[in-house]
Coordinates of C-alpha atoms in Angstrom, one line a residue:
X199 CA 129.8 115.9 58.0
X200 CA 133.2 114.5 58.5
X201 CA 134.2 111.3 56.2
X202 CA 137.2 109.2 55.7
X203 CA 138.3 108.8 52.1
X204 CA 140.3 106.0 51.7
X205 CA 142.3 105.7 54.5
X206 CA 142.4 109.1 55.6
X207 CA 139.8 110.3 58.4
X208 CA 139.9 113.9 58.9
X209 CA 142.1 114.8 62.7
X210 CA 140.0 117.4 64.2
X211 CA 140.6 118.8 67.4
X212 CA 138.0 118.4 70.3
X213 CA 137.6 122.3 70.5
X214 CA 137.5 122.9 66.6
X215 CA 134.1 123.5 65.7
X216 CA 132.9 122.2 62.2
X217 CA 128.9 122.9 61.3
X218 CA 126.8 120.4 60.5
X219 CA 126.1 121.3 57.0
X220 CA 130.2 121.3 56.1
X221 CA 132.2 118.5 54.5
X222 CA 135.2 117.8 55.9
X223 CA 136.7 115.1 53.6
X224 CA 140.1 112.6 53.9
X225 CA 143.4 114.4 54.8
X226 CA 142.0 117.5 56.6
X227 CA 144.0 118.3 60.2
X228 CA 142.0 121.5 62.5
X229 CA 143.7 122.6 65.1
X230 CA 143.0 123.8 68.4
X231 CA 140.3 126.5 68.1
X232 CA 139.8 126.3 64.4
X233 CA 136.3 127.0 62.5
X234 CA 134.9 125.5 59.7
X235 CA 131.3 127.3 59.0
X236 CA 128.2 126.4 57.3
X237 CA 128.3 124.9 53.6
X238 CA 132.0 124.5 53.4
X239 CA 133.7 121.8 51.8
X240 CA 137.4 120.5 53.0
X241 CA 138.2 118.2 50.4
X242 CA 141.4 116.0 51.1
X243 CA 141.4 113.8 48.7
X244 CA 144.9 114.3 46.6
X245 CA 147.3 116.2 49.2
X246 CA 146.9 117.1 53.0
X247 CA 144.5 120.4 53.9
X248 CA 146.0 121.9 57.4
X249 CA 143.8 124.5 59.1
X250 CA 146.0 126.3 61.9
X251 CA 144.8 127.5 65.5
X252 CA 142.2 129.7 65.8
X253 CA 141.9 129.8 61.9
X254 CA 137.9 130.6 60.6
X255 CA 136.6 129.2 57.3
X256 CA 133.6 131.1 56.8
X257 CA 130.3 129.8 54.3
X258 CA 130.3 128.6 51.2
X259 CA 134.2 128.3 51.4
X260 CA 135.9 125.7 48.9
X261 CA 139.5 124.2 49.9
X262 CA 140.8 121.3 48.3
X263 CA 144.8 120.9 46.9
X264 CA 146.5 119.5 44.0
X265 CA 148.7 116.5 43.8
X266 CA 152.0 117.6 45.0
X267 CA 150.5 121.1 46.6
X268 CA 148.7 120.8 49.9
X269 CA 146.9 123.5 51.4
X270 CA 148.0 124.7 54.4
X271 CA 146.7 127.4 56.8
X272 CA 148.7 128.8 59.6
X273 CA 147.5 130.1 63.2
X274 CA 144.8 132.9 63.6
X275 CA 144.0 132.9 59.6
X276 CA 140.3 134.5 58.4
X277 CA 138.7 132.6 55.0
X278 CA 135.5 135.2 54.5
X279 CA 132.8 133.8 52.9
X280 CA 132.8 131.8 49.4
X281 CA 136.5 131.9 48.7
X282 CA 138.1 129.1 46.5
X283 CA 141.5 128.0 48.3
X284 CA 144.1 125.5 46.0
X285 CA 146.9 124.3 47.2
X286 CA 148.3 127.3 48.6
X287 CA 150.1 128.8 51.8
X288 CA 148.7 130.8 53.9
X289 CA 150.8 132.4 56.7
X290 CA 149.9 133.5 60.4
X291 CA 147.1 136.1 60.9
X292 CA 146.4 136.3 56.9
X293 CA 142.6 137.2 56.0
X294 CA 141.3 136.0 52.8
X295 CA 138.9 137.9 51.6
X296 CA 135.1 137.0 50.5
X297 CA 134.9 135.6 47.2
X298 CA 139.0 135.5 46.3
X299 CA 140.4 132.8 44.6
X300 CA 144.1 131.6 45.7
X301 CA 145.5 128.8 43.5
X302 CA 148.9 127.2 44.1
X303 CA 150.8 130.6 46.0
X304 CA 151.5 131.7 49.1
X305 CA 150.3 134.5 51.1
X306 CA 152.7 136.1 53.6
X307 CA 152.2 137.1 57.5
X308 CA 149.4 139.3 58.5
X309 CA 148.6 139.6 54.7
X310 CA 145.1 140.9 53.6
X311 CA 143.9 139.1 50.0
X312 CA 141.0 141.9 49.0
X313 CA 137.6 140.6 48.3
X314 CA 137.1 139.1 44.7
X315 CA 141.1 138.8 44.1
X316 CA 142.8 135.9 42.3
X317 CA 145.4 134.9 43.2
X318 CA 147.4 133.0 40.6
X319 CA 149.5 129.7 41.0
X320 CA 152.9 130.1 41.8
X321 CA 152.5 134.1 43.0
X322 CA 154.3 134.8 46.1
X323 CA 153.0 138.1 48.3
X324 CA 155.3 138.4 51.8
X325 CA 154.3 139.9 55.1
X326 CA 151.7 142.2 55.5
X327 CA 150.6 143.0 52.5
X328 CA 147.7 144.4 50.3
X329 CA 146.9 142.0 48.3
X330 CA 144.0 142.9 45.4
X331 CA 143.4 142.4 42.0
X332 CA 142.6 139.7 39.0
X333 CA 145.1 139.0 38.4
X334 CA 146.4 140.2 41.7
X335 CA 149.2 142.1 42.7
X336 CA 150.3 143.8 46.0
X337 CA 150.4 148.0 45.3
X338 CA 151.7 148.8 49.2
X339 CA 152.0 147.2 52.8
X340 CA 149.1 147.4 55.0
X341 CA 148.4 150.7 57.3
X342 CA 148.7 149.5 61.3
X343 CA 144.7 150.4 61.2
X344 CA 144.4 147.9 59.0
X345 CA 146.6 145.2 60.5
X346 CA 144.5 146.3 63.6
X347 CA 140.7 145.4 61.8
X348 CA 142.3 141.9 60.4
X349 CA 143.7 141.1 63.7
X350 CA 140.1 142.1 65.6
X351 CA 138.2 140.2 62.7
X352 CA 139.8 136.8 63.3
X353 CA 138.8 137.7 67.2
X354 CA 135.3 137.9 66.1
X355 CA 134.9 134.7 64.8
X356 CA 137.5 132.8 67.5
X357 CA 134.6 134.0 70.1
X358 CA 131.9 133.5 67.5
X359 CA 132.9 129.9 66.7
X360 CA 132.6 129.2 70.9
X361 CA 129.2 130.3 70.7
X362 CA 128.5 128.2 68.1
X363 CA 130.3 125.1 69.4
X364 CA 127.7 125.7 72.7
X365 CA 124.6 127.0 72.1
X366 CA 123.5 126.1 68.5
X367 CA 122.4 122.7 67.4
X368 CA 120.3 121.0 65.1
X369 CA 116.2 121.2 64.7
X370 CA 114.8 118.3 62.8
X371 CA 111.2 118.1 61.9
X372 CA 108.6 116.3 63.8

């Protein structure tokens, strides 16, 4: 569902594609191409949430920011499934993976955040790194077969979410 809060109403492109079962609250902006999955919550209530082209938020994701610390994804960006996002950057082509928590930091380019990580506010990571750890911390760069599998997983779900957008709909009981 996509509600205004206050006077902010959610700007979401005509070729995003947001389930039915999401909430996409107040100051939330998708872009072109941009996903937003089942049982997500976009809550932009305090500071702006920007979702970049061709960006997925897969289920059970949680975004919302702090006052002073909006959340911001750039173009291409994978969120797996249940992942907490706060206030944070998140560059171009970055995957999140499932279950991480990112508070109030920013994730570089083409960076890879490892499944269950936190992330702590105010950590910086730069380009293409492995990102892993609770706390977390990056031990090397990423190999160029792993660039390759985040780069072909955000392809997945570009072509996943156009499948979506056209053949899937809602059954209600007769």
């Amino acid at each position: 569902m996509i509600r205004t809060f206050g006077r902010h109403t959610p700007k979401v492109h005509r070729t995003a594609f947001v389930h039915d079962s999401a909430e996409v609250i107040g100051r939330v902006r998708l872009a072109a191409g941009s996903s937003v999955w089942p049982l997500c919550v976009l809550r932009g209530d305090e500071e702006p949430i920007v979702v970049g082209k061709d960006s997925n938020i897969q289920d059970l994701t949680v975004i919302h920011t702090r006052t002073g610390f909006p959340t911001v994804l750039g173009r291409r960006v994978t969120v797996g499934h249940r992942v907490v996002l706060h206030g944070c950057r998140v560059a171009d082509g970055a995957l999140i993976g499932m279950g991480a928590i990112v508070m109030e930091a920013q994730i570089g380019k083409e960076s890879l955040v490892g499944a269950g990580a936190l992330v702590p506010a105010g950590a910086k990571f730069g380009p293409r790194r492995l990102i892993v750890g609770l706390p977390a911390r990056s031990p090397r760069p990423l190999t160029p077969k792993e660039l390759k599998e985040v780069r072909l997983g955000m392809k997945e779900y570009l072509h996943l979410s156009h499948v979506h957008r056209t053949a899937s709909a809602p059954v209600f009981p007769r």
